[in-house]
């Protein structure tokens, strides 16, 4: 303000500048008075839980008091919340429900971690709310990241309460091993001591597993009976066994890895067998589904699931299908019904199991399937768009040998020999056009007991995906599965290499259709489970009906091919239905029909000039129209696209100008309808023309041209023709041949380009490997530095503790010295007071003695001067005076002695 005033005075007589400076100064001073920090203190927090709730609510964030409460409880659950958080408010009722059931065994503590004055806010830094931590005595925290549902929270709390299952008999052992989740068993002898060596380590490893894997997929059990432990080859106390259904089970390598809780947990997590996995998206932004779907085709199964239920019949049936699907070596360990063999503790069990196993192995030995392979023959003509597809099988002649017939195991040598024989007679299997399957048998060159069977039919390469899902490419005689899994009755049996459930004369096949299918196909499925009670919205987006009451649904999603298939919801979700669904997806020419989202609100009117196309009518309108010589002009639009709506009058005029016998003008709403990936577009509006001669090669309207009636007519007339139904001439065939040759040369150039890119990718891969190895070495060096720093930190911490103890000791000594010095100061002050009093007494004593001498001298002089006075009176007077003086001296002496005593 002073600077403004000085500038104002320096302007002299300029009125405009002076007025401007006056206004500027006033604004500056007013802003100075307004710009004060005004903050409103936060309101004091209130109870988040009811006072009658079994949950202890520390709504002021008293984290230290929560830690104090934890010391007196074995199991503690911390619920960190923010009072304004919607998820925290929704989870409050679930936590109260769990606390009402487990409050006698678990201490439930809720902490407000949002109030800025609380210790929780100052010490904890959470990125989301609510957060649940569990403690098992001193072990923790174990964070729960599952669904905020009471049943799931209670299940996890119970797993923390009892991380180990007690296996006391063979029946319980079989129940434990037959579960679909991976199992880790430890054998400990409790005879020698209450806690045998290694038991606490194994117990802690189970808690570590829950800490690292909140889904709790690994189950831990303890065996105390020596005879039960011998069933799984555990002999020594402290041994740990990892059970796997399909692959070989493992025993913890004590000679390689240290026997620690972290190592046991890490070993179990790295070597576990995940045949089927639960997916539980948390509802926020996540890459969970994307990361899983990128691994390959996925079968997503939605079932209603209650974690607290003792039995899950539907889950057991799905587990059986998963085990059979992954059972590549037909191991007996993959039998999920092992737990239903009866009372294994009875004496009959020992004798019945070997017989059952012998019968099972005998059944497998006589049910080997013949080897089959699919062969695609080259085109019979360069301009042909058809292929002859054949099923080539190796068959064993039965009934010739006198001994028991064993179908030989399928191997590559037999397939190679069959292919050699087939290609030598390749010309006999060419067909120009045939809608039927024609089969031929020819003998093997190597064995008189074997012959080959080849069944062929014609397949159009461009319209394989348009074939109805009710019929497969090969209606094999005894085993012809449609999309609904029904069998067709025909006269012959031609097995498929991915099907393997073919019929062999005079032999009955046992087992499921998909046994080991995951190892015999390039379309291996990853199996996932989702709880339909929580994640039904995902099922609806995949195509599930919203009107069904039973929330059971299955779909196959192939992210690489950008397709997904939906299991018919009119059929119950049982094991056989899933088997047929998986098998139909796995065969070479899958009969499953791709599921596309359709717009149910479209109503068709015969009098409309522009045809409205949906997902269901796309192929019928564009490709399979009754009018063979029909050109289709298709407009891609969306309701939110304003420019698309401005083109409606142009397309109406165009539809009226074009002859209806040769042209169809149509449009499709891309926001309500899904399209095949080859016809998708990322720009709106998009105009495609499907010429009648080559509808598979659509032409796109140029983007740099304005969309008006003249340009559209020029585009249509240039890329289409009003041809008649006359057959193609030699010139036409020549043009078609030249066109095909041009396509072939273009494809060869593309292949050469792809090969160069592959070589470049290989070089980049080698460079990346080198960088990764360097990074690993750097990581190892950093780990060593980290360990060294940790050791230095521990040493410094120990030295700090020693210095702190020395400091406390010296501080105590200084306090004691200060107390002694205070006492000495007090004593010195008392002595000074006594010294002063003594000086006063000595001075008074000297004065009295002096006065006494003066009295004596005066008496003597008086005696000499007045001798005439009465001698008796003088004598009496002197005597009295002496007595008085003696009495005064005596009193002073006693007073002085008393002061010294005090």
Short mmCIF file of C-alpha atoms in Angstrom, two decimals, residues 272-741:
data_model
loop_
_atom_site.label_atom_id
_atom_site.label_comp_id
_atom_site.label_asym_id
_atom_site.label_seq_id
_atom_site.Cartn_x
_atom_site.Cartn_y
_atom_site.Cartn_z
CA UNK A 272 0.23 -77.05 -7.51
CA UNK A 273 -2.11 -78.37 -10.17
CA UNK A 274 -4.86 -75.98 -11.25
CA UNK A 275 -7.38 -78.01 -13.26
CA UNK A 276 -10.20 -75.59 -12.58
CA UNK A 277 -9.95 -72.11 -11.13
CA UNK A 278 -12.33 -69.69 -9.44
CA UNK A 279 -12.57 -66.14 -10.79
CA UNK A 280 -13.76 -63.45 -8.40
CA UNK A 281 -13.51 -59.96 -9.94
CA UNK A 282 -13.64 -57.27 -7.28
CA UNK A 283 -15.89 -54.98 -9.31
CA UNK A 284 -13.39 -52.22 -10.01
CA UNK A 285 -10.95 -51.70 -12.83
CA UNK A 286 -9.00 -54.90 -13.20
CA UNK A 287 -7.13 -56.99 -15.79
CA UNK A 288 -8.15 -60.28 -14.17
CA UNK A 289 -10.44 -61.49 -16.97
CA UNK A 290 -8.20 -60.10 -19.71
CA UNK A 291 -5.10 -61.85 -18.37
CA UNK A 292 -6.92 -65.17 -18.07
CA UNK A 293 -8.61 -64.99 -21.47
CA UNK A 294 -5.30 -64.18 -23.16
CA UNK A 295 -3.98 -67.60 -22.10
CA UNK A 296 -6.28 -69.32 -24.60
CA UNK A 297 -9.89 -70.44 -25.08
CA UNK A 298 -11.75 -70.43 -21.78
CA UNK A 299 -14.82 -72.26 -20.57
CA UNK A 300 -16.63 -69.99 -18.10
CA UNK A 301 -19.12 -71.83 -15.90
CA UNK A 302 -21.53 -69.84 -13.72
CA UNK A 303 -23.05 -71.77 -10.83
CA UNK A 304 -24.74 -70.70 -7.57
CA UNK A 305 -22.19 -71.41 -4.86
CA UNK A 306 -22.38 -71.36 -1.08
CA UNK A 307 -18.91 -71.67 0.49
CA UNK A 308 -20.34 -72.83 3.83
CA UNK A 309 -22.33 -75.73 2.36
CA UNK A 310 -20.99 -79.17 3.21
CA UNK A 311 -21.77 -80.76 -0.17
CA UNK A 312 -21.76 -79.32 -3.70
CA UNK A 313 -23.22 -81.90 -6.12
CA UNK A 314 -23.00 -79.66 -9.19
CA UNK A 315 -19.44 -78.62 -8.38
CA UNK A 316 -18.47 -82.28 -7.91
CA UNK A 317 -19.89 -83.10 -11.33
CA UNK A 318 -18.02 -80.23 -12.97
CA UNK A 319 -14.86 -81.34 -11.17
CA UNK A 320 -15.28 -84.84 -12.55
CA UNK A 321 -15.52 -83.43 -16.08
CA UNK A 322 -12.40 -81.29 -15.52
CA UNK A 323 -10.42 -84.25 -14.20
CA UNK A 324 -11.41 -86.44 -17.12
CA UNK A 325 -10.63 -83.65 -19.56
CA UNK A 326 -7.08 -83.28 -18.20
CA UNK A 327 -6.51 -86.99 -17.56
CA UNK A 328 -4.14 -87.57 -20.47
CA UNK A 329 -2.58 -90.79 -19.16
CA UNK A 330 -5.87 -92.20 -17.78
CA UNK A 331 -4.41 -92.34 -14.29
CA UNK A 332 -6.51 -93.79 -11.54
CA UNK A 333 -5.72 -90.79 -9.38
CA UNK A 334 -8.00 -88.72 -11.51
CA UNK A 335 -11.11 -90.58 -10.38
CA UNK A 336 -13.19 -88.07 -8.41
CA UNK A 337 -15.49 -90.79 -7.11
CA UNK A 338 -12.69 -92.32 -5.09
CA UNK A 339 -14.27 -91.03 -1.94
CA UNK A 340 -17.42 -93.05 -2.54
CA UNK A 341 -15.75 -96.47 -2.46
CA UNK A 342 -17.19 -97.16 0.95
CA UNK A 343 -15.73 -97.58 4.39
CA UNK A 344 -12.04 -97.87 3.69
CA UNK A 345 -11.27 -98.80 7.26
CA UNK A 346 -13.08 -102.13 6.90
CA UNK A 347 -11.08 -105.29 6.10
CA UNK A 348 -12.84 -105.65 2.79
CA UNK A 349 -11.24 -102.51 1.54
CA UNK A 350 -7.76 -103.98 1.23
CA UNK A 351 -8.93 -106.80 -0.98
CA UNK A 352 -11.44 -104.89 -3.07
CA UNK A 353 -9.21 -102.06 -4.17
CA UNK A 354 -6.60 -104.17 -6.05
CA UNK A 355 -9.33 -106.03 -7.86
CA UNK A 356 -10.99 -102.79 -8.82
CA UNK A 357 -7.72 -101.39 -10.03
CA UNK A 358 -7.00 -104.56 -12.01
CA UNK A 359 -10.41 -104.40 -13.66
CA UNK A 360 -9.93 -100.73 -14.40
CA UNK A 361 -6.57 -101.30 -16.05
CA UNK A 362 -7.97 -104.25 -17.97
CA UNK A 363 -10.81 -102.08 -19.23
CA UNK A 364 -8.37 -99.44 -20.38
CA UNK A 365 -6.23 -102.05 -22.13
CA UNK A 366 -9.06 -103.24 -24.34
CA UNK A 367 -10.59 -99.86 -25.12
CA UNK A 368 -7.80 -98.25 -27.10
CA UNK A 369 -9.31 -96.25 -29.86
CA UNK A 370 -8.17 -96.45 -33.49
CA UNK A 371 -5.98 -93.69 -34.80
CA UNK A 372 -7.66 -91.10 -37.01
CA UNK A 373 -6.56 -87.92 -38.68
CA UNK A 374 -8.21 -85.27 -40.85
CA UNK A 375 -6.76 -84.76 -44.34
CA UNK A 376 -7.61 -81.80 -46.58
CA UNK A 377 -6.96 -82.53 -50.26
CA UNK A 378 -5.91 -79.72 -52.61
CA UNK A 379 -8.40 -78.06 -54.93
CA UNK A 380 -9.36 -80.09 -57.97
CA UNK A 381 -9.18 -76.92 -60.10
CA UNK A 382 -7.38 -73.59 -59.62
CA UNK A 383 -10.63 -71.63 -59.71
CA UNK A 384 -12.50 -73.97 -57.42
CA UNK A 385 -13.56 -72.79 -53.99
CA UNK A 386 -14.15 -76.25 -52.63
CA UNK A 387 -11.97 -78.81 -50.87
CA UNK A 388 -12.30 -82.52 -50.34
CA UNK A 389 -11.95 -83.27 -46.65
CA UNK A 390 -11.30 -86.86 -45.60
CA UNK A 391 -11.20 -88.73 -42.32
CA UNK A 392 -8.37 -91.28 -42.45
CA UNK A 393 -8.48 -94.00 -39.78
CA UNK A 394 -6.36 -97.03 -38.90
CA UNK A 395 -8.65 -100.00 -38.11
CA UNK A 396 -7.73 -103.27 -36.46
CA UNK A 397 -9.35 -106.41 -37.86
CA UNK A 398 -10.90 -108.23 -34.93
CA UNK A 399 -11.54 -111.94 -34.55
CA UNK A 400 -8.50 -113.10 -36.54
CA UNK A 401 -6.03 -113.79 -33.76
CA UNK A 402 -6.85 -116.63 -31.36
CA UNK A 403 -5.79 -114.80 -28.23
CA UNK A 404 -7.39 -111.76 -26.64
CA UNK A 405 -7.47 -108.81 -28.97
CA UNK A 406 -5.67 -105.70 -27.80
CA UNK A 407 -6.19 -102.67 -29.99
CA UNK A 408 -2.72 -101.22 -30.63
CA UNK A 409 -1.77 -97.89 -29.13
CA UNK A 410 -2.04 -94.94 -31.48
CA UNK A 411 1.39 -93.77 -32.62
CA UNK A 412 2.79 -91.52 -35.28
CA UNK A 413 4.35 -94.36 -37.27
CA UNK A 414 0.97 -95.85 -38.03
CA UNK A 415 -0.47 -92.46 -38.95
CA UNK A 416 2.54 -91.80 -41.20
CA UNK A 417 2.16 -95.15 -42.94
CA UNK A 418 -1.55 -94.54 -43.43
CA UNK A 419 -0.87 -91.11 -44.93
CA UNK A 420 1.73 -92.58 -47.32
CA UNK A 421 -0.76 -95.17 -48.54
CA UNK A 422 -3.51 -92.56 -48.76
CA UNK A 423 -1.55 -90.08 -50.87
CA UNK A 424 -0.53 -92.86 -53.28
CA UNK A 425 -4.23 -93.36 -53.99
CA UNK A 426 -5.15 -89.71 -53.62
CA UNK A 427 -6.71 -89.43 -57.07
CA UNK A 428 -9.40 -91.94 -56.18
CA UNK A 429 -10.80 -89.66 -53.49
CA UNK A 430 -11.34 -86.54 -55.60
CA UNK A 431 -14.94 -85.43 -55.93
CA UNK A 432 -16.17 -82.47 -57.90
CA UNK A 433 -19.22 -81.66 -55.79
CA UNK A 434 -20.74 -84.12 -53.35
CA UNK A 435 -23.01 -83.48 -50.39
CA UNK A 436 -22.70 -87.06 -49.16
CA UNK A 437 -19.90 -88.89 -47.41
CA UNK A 438 -18.22 -91.60 -49.49
CA UNK A 439 -16.02 -94.12 -47.70
CA UNK A 440 -13.35 -96.48 -49.04
CA UNK A 441 -11.23 -99.16 -47.40
CA UNK A 442 -7.72 -100.15 -48.49
CA UNK A 443 -5.27 -102.60 -46.91
CA UNK A 444 -2.17 -101.67 -45.01
CA UNK A 445 1.21 -102.48 -46.53
CA UNK A 446 2.69 -103.61 -43.23
CA UNK A 447 0.13 -105.77 -41.46
CA UNK A 448 -2.49 -108.20 -42.78
CA UNK A 449 -4.60 -107.50 -39.69
CA UNK A 450 -4.94 -103.76 -40.33
CA UNK A 451 -6.69 -101.71 -42.95
CA UNK A 452 -7.32 -98.04 -43.57
CA UNK A 453 -10.62 -96.28 -43.97
CA UNK A 454 -11.03 -92.92 -45.72
CA UNK A 455 -14.34 -91.06 -45.78
CA UNK A 456 -14.50 -87.86 -47.83
CA UNK A 457 -16.95 -85.11 -48.67
CA UNK A 458 -16.86 -81.71 -50.36
CA UNK A 459 -16.63 -78.59 -48.21
CA UNK A 460 -16.87 -74.98 -49.40
CA UNK A 461 -14.03 -73.12 -47.76
CA UNK A 462 -15.87 -69.76 -47.62
CA UNK A 463 -19.08 -71.00 -46.10
CA UNK A 464 -17.89 -73.38 -43.39
CA UNK A 465 -19.04 -71.00 -40.69
CA UNK A 466 -22.49 -70.65 -42.23
CA UNK A 467 -23.39 -74.30 -42.01
CA UNK A 468 -26.22 -74.98 -39.62
CA UNK A 469 -25.23 -76.06 -36.16
CA UNK A 470 -27.65 -78.94 -36.33
CA UNK A 471 -25.30 -80.88 -38.67
CA UNK A 472 -21.57 -81.49 -38.50
CA UNK A 473 -19.24 -81.64 -41.44
CA UNK A 474 -18.93 -85.35 -40.91
CA UNK A 475 -22.06 -87.11 -39.77
CA UNK A 476 -20.08 -90.07 -38.54
CA UNK A 477 -22.21 -93.18 -38.42
CA UNK A 478 -22.42 -94.12 -34.79
CA UNK A 479 -21.12 -90.94 -33.25
CA UNK A 480 -22.44 -87.84 -34.98
CA UNK A 481 -22.85 -85.10 -32.38
CA UNK A 482 -24.84 -82.02 -33.06
CA UNK A 483 -24.60 -78.82 -31.06
CA UNK A 484 -27.06 -80.32 -28.57
CA UNK A 485 -25.06 -83.52 -28.17
CA UNK A 486 -27.59 -85.88 -29.83
CA UNK A 487 -26.41 -89.00 -31.63
CA UNK A 488 -27.42 -89.77 -35.19
CA UNK A 489 -28.00 -93.31 -36.38
CA UNK A 490 -26.05 -94.25 -39.53
CA UNK A 491 -24.59 -97.44 -40.88
CA UNK A 492 -20.84 -97.01 -40.50
CA UNK A 493 -18.48 -95.76 -37.81
CA UNK A 494 -15.78 -93.27 -38.65
CA UNK A 495 -14.05 -91.89 -35.52
CA UNK A 496 -12.55 -88.43 -35.23
CA UNK A 497 -9.10 -87.77 -33.84
CA UNK A 498 -10.44 -85.31 -31.25
CA UNK A 499 -13.56 -87.33 -30.54
CA UNK A 500 -12.13 -90.73 -29.60
CA UNK A 501 -15.52 -92.00 -28.45
CA UNK A 502 -16.01 -94.15 -31.51
CA UNK A 503 -17.54 -97.56 -31.69
CA UNK A 504 -15.43 -100.68 -32.08
CA UNK A 505 -17.31 -103.86 -33.00
CA UNK A 506 -17.64 -106.47 -30.28
CA UNK A 507 -16.12 -104.14 -27.68
CA UNK A 508 -17.92 -101.99 -25.11
CA UNK A 509 -16.28 -98.73 -24.20
CA UNK A 510 -16.38 -97.41 -20.66
CA UNK A 511 -15.42 -93.96 -19.51
CA UNK A 512 -16.33 -90.50 -20.60
CA UNK A 513 -16.05 -89.02 -24.05
CA UNK A 514 -13.49 -86.34 -23.20
CA UNK A 515 -10.91 -88.39 -21.29
CA UNK A 516 -7.54 -86.78 -21.97
CA UNK A 517 -8.97 -84.48 -24.64
CA UNK A 518 -6.90 -81.52 -23.47
CA UNK A 519 -3.74 -83.31 -24.66
CA UNK A 520 -5.15 -84.40 -28.02
CA UNK A 521 -6.29 -81.11 -29.50
CA UNK A 522 -4.87 -77.71 -30.34
CA UNK A 523 -7.96 -76.03 -28.88
CA UNK A 524 -7.31 -76.78 -25.23
CA UNK A 525 -9.73 -75.09 -22.87
CA UNK A 526 -8.96 -73.42 -19.56
CA UNK A 527 -11.80 -74.06 -17.12
CA UNK A 528 -13.05 -71.30 -14.83
CA UNK A 529 -15.82 -71.09 -12.24
CA UNK A 530 -17.77 -67.99 -11.25
CA UNK A 531 -20.38 -67.61 -8.54
CA UNK A 532 -23.60 -66.65 -10.30
CA UNK A 533 -24.94 -65.14 -7.08
CA UNK A 534 -22.25 -62.45 -7.33
CA UNK A 535 -21.23 -62.20 -10.97
CA UNK A 536 -24.39 -62.92 -12.96
CA UNK A 537 -23.97 -59.60 -14.78
CA UNK A 538 -21.00 -61.13 -16.63
CA UNK A 539 -23.18 -64.04 -17.72
CA UNK A 540 -25.83 -61.65 -19.03
CA UNK A 541 -23.20 -59.82 -21.08
CA UNK A 542 -22.12 -63.14 -22.56
CA UNK A 543 -25.67 -63.97 -23.59
CA UNK A 544 -27.44 -65.42 -20.56
CA UNK A 545 -31.15 -64.85 -20.32
CA UNK A 546 -32.37 -62.48 -17.63
CA UNK A 547 -35.68 -64.27 -17.20
CA UNK A 548 -34.39 -67.61 -15.95
CA UNK A 549 -34.73 -68.43 -12.26
CA UNK A 550 -31.90 -70.97 -11.98
CA UNK A 551 -28.66 -69.08 -12.45
CA UNK A 552 -26.63 -71.72 -14.28
CA UNK A 553 -24.77 -70.80 -17.44
CA UNK A 554 -21.73 -71.88 -19.48
CA UNK A 555 -19.93 -70.17 -22.33
CA UNK A 556 -16.69 -70.67 -24.25
CA UNK A 557 -14.74 -67.48 -25.00
CA UNK A 558 -11.94 -67.54 -27.57
CA UNK A 559 -10.26 -64.15 -27.40
CA UNK A 560 -7.79 -64.91 -30.18
CA UNK A 561 -10.50 -65.82 -32.68
CA UNK A 562 -12.84 -63.13 -31.30
CA UNK A 563 -15.72 -65.56 -30.90
CA UNK A 564 -17.68 -67.07 -28.06
CA UNK A 565 -20.19 -69.89 -27.84
CA UNK A 566 -23.06 -70.25 -25.41
CA UNK A 567 -24.43 -73.50 -24.03
CA UNK A 568 -28.14 -73.94 -24.67
CA UNK A 569 -29.89 -72.64 -21.54
CA UNK A 570 -32.87 -74.89 -22.13
CA UNK A 571 -30.69 -77.82 -21.10
CA UNK A 572 -29.62 -78.45 -17.52
CA UNK A 573 -26.01 -77.86 -16.64
CA UNK A 574 -24.84 -81.44 -15.95
CA UNK A 575 -21.69 -83.38 -16.69
CA UNK A 576 -22.83 -84.94 -19.94
CA UNK A 577 -23.95 -81.59 -21.31
CA UNK A 578 -20.57 -80.02 -20.53
CA UNK A 579 -18.76 -82.99 -22.08
CA UNK A 580 -20.65 -82.62 -25.35
CA UNK A 581 -20.13 -78.85 -25.28
CA UNK A 582 -16.36 -79.26 -24.84
CA UNK A 583 -16.14 -82.02 -27.42
CA UNK A 584 -18.07 -80.09 -30.06
CA UNK A 585 -15.73 -77.14 -29.57
CA UNK A 586 -12.61 -79.32 -29.80
CA UNK A 587 -13.32 -81.07 -33.10
CA UNK A 588 -11.76 -79.71 -36.25
CA UNK A 589 -14.97 -78.46 -37.87
CA UNK A 590 -16.90 -77.38 -34.82
CA UNK A 591 -20.69 -77.54 -35.18
CA UNK A 592 -21.11 -74.85 -32.53
CA UNK A 593 -22.65 -71.65 -33.76
CA UNK A 594 -21.00 -68.41 -32.79
CA UNK A 595 -23.13 -66.36 -30.42
CA UNK A 596 -23.76 -62.77 -31.45
CA UNK A 597 -25.70 -60.10 -29.60
CA UNK A 598 -28.89 -59.32 -31.47
CA UNK A 599 -31.27 -56.37 -31.30
CA UNK A 600 -34.68 -57.80 -30.30
CA UNK A 601 -36.43 -54.45 -30.73
CA UNK A 602 -36.22 -54.45 -34.54
CA UNK A 603 -39.59 -55.06 -36.25
CA UNK A 604 -39.58 -55.91 -39.92
CA UNK A 605 -41.97 -54.19 -42.29
CA UNK A 606 -42.44 -55.40 -45.83
CA UNK A 607 -43.11 -51.87 -47.17
CA UNK A 608 -39.87 -50.31 -45.94
CA UNK A 609 -37.55 -48.97 -48.64
CA UNK A 610 -34.37 -49.61 -46.60
CA UNK A 611 -33.97 -53.08 -45.11
CA UNK A 612 -33.07 -53.15 -41.39
CA UNK A 613 -30.46 -55.86 -40.78
CA UNK A 614 -29.77 -57.56 -37.44
CA UNK A 615 -27.27 -60.16 -36.32
CA UNK A 616 -29.63 -63.03 -37.08
CA UNK A 617 -30.56 -61.74 -40.55
CA UNK A 618 -27.11 -60.55 -41.64
CA UNK A 619 -26.03 -63.68 -43.52
CA UNK A 620 -29.46 -64.29 -44.98
CA UNK A 621 -29.69 -60.75 -46.30
CA UNK A 622 -26.14 -60.34 -47.56
CA UNK A 623 -25.01 -63.81 -48.61
CA UNK A 624 -27.90 -66.25 -48.76
CA UNK A 625 -30.49 -64.14 -50.50
CA UNK A 626 -33.03 -65.90 -52.69
CA UNK A 627 -32.07 -63.56 -55.53
CA UNK A 628 -28.72 -64.82 -56.73
CA UNK A 629 -27.81 -61.69 -58.72
CA UNK A 630 -28.50 -59.25 -55.91
CA UNK A 631 -26.03 -56.50 -54.99
CA UNK A 632 -26.25 -55.34 -51.38
CA UNK A 633 -25.33 -51.85 -50.20
CA UNK A 634 -24.99 -51.84 -46.41
CA UNK A 635 -24.75 -48.79 -44.13
CA UNK A 636 -23.20 -49.12 -40.67
CA UNK A 637 -24.70 -46.58 -38.28
CA UNK A 638 -25.39 -45.90 -34.60
CA UNK A 639 -28.15 -44.04 -32.84
CA UNK A 640 -25.70 -41.63 -31.24
CA UNK A 641 -24.14 -40.77 -34.64
CA UNK A 642 -25.66 -37.49 -35.79
CA UNK A 643 -23.99 -37.55 -39.20
CA UNK A 644 -25.40 -41.04 -39.82
CA UNK A 645 -28.94 -39.71 -39.34
CA UNK A 646 -28.29 -36.97 -41.91
CA UNK A 647 -27.72 -39.66 -44.58
CA UNK A 648 -31.16 -41.24 -44.28
CA UNK A 649 -32.81 -39.13 -47.00
CA UNK A 650 -29.90 -39.86 -49.40
CA UNK A 651 -30.27 -43.61 -48.95
CA UNK A 652 -34.04 -43.41 -49.34
CA UNK A 653 -33.59 -41.66 -52.68
CA UNK A 654 -30.91 -44.17 -53.68
CA UNK A 655 -33.16 -47.15 -52.83
CA UNK A 656 -35.95 -45.70 -54.97
CA UNK A 657 -33.61 -45.17 -57.93
CA UNK A 658 -31.95 -48.60 -57.95
CA UNK A 659 -33.83 -51.58 -59.47
CA UNK A 660 -35.08 -53.81 -56.62
CA UNK A 661 -34.36 -56.98 -58.58
CA UNK A 662 -30.64 -56.27 -58.61
CA UNK A 663 -29.99 -54.05 -55.58
CA UNK A 664 -30.85 -54.02 -51.90
CA UNK A 665 -30.15 -51.02 -49.71
CA UNK A 666 -29.81 -52.02 -46.03
CA UNK A 667 -28.47 -50.68 -42.78
CA UNK A 668 -27.40 -52.15 -39.42
CA UNK A 669 -27.12 -50.62 -35.95
CA UNK A 670 -23.64 -51.52 -34.70
CA UNK A 671 -24.42 -50.59 -31.08
CA UNK A 672 -27.17 -53.23 -30.76
CA UNK A 673 -25.84 -55.98 -33.03
CA UNK A 674 -22.64 -57.99 -33.13
CA UNK A 675 -21.04 -58.82 -36.46
CA UNK A 676 -18.39 -61.33 -37.58
CA UNK A 677 -14.93 -59.92 -37.12
CA UNK A 678 -14.23 -59.79 -40.86
CA UNK A 679 -17.14 -57.34 -41.31
CA UNK A 680 -16.48 -55.12 -38.29
CA UNK A 681 -15.61 -51.43 -38.57
CA UNK A 682 -14.20 -48.82 -36.24
CA UNK A 683 -15.57 -45.77 -38.04
CA UNK A 684 -19.11 -44.51 -38.49
CA UNK A 685 -20.75 -44.14 -40.87
CA UNK A 686 -19.29 -46.90 -43.06
CA UNK A 687 -20.73 -47.97 -46.41
CA UNK A 688 -19.99 -51.43 -47.84
CA UNK A 689 -21.00 -52.86 -51.20
CA UNK A 690 -21.35 -56.63 -51.58
CA UNK A 691 -21.26 -57.41 -55.33
CA UNK A 692 -23.26 -60.44 -56.36
CA UNK A 693 -20.29 -62.06 -58.13
CA UNK A 694 -17.94 -62.02 -55.14
CA UNK A 695 -19.84 -61.13 -52.02
CA UNK A 696 -17.03 -62.40 -49.84
CA UNK A 697 -14.93 -59.50 -51.18
CA UNK A 698 -16.84 -56.44 -50.06
CA UNK A 699 -15.87 -52.97 -51.29
CA UNK A 700 -15.74 -49.99 -48.94
CA UNK A 701 -16.91 -46.55 -49.99
CA UNK A 702 -13.86 -44.21 -50.05
CA UNK A 703 -13.59 -42.04 -46.96
CA UNK A 704 -12.21 -39.05 -48.88
CA UNK A 705 -15.37 -38.84 -51.01
CA UNK A 706 -18.36 -36.89 -49.81
CA UNK A 707 -21.45 -39.02 -49.26
CA UNK A 708 -24.01 -37.76 -51.75
CA UNK A 709 -26.28 -39.32 -54.32
CA UNK A 710 -24.04 -38.89 -57.43
CA UNK A 711 -20.94 -40.29 -55.72
CA UNK A 712 -22.91 -43.27 -54.38
CA UNK A 713 -24.31 -44.04 -57.86
CA UNK A 714 -20.84 -43.85 -59.42
CA UNK A 715 -19.44 -46.12 -56.69
CA UNK A 716 -22.21 -48.71 -57.17
CA UNK A 717 -22.02 -48.75 -60.96
CA UNK A 718 -18.22 -49.06 -60.88
CA UNK A 719 -18.09 -52.04 -58.51
CA UNK A 720 -21.25 -53.91 -59.53
CA UNK A 721 -22.92 -55.07 -62.75
CA UNK A 722 -26.43 -55.86 -63.88
CA UNK A 723 -25.43 -59.24 -65.24
CA UNK A 724 -27.81 -61.96 -66.31
CA UNK A 725 -27.94 -65.57 -65.27
CA UNK A 726 -25.86 -66.82 -68.22
CA UNK A 727 -22.99 -69.19 -67.37
CA UNK A 728 -19.44 -67.88 -67.19
CA UNK A 729 -17.55 -67.99 -70.54
CA UNK A 730 -13.89 -68.89 -71.17
CA UNK A 731 -12.95 -65.25 -71.00
CA UNK A 732 -14.66 -65.01 -67.65
CA UNK A 733 -12.80 -68.07 -66.44
CA UNK A 734 -9.54 -66.58 -67.69
CA UNK A 735 -10.18 -63.35 -65.82
CA UNK A 736 -11.04 -65.33 -62.71
CA UNK A 737 -7.82 -67.31 -63.07
CA UNK A 738 -5.75 -64.14 -63.46
CA UNK A 739 -7.46 -62.72 -60.42
CA UNK A 740 -6.70 -65.82 -58.40
CA UNK A 741 -3.06 -65.76 -59.53
#
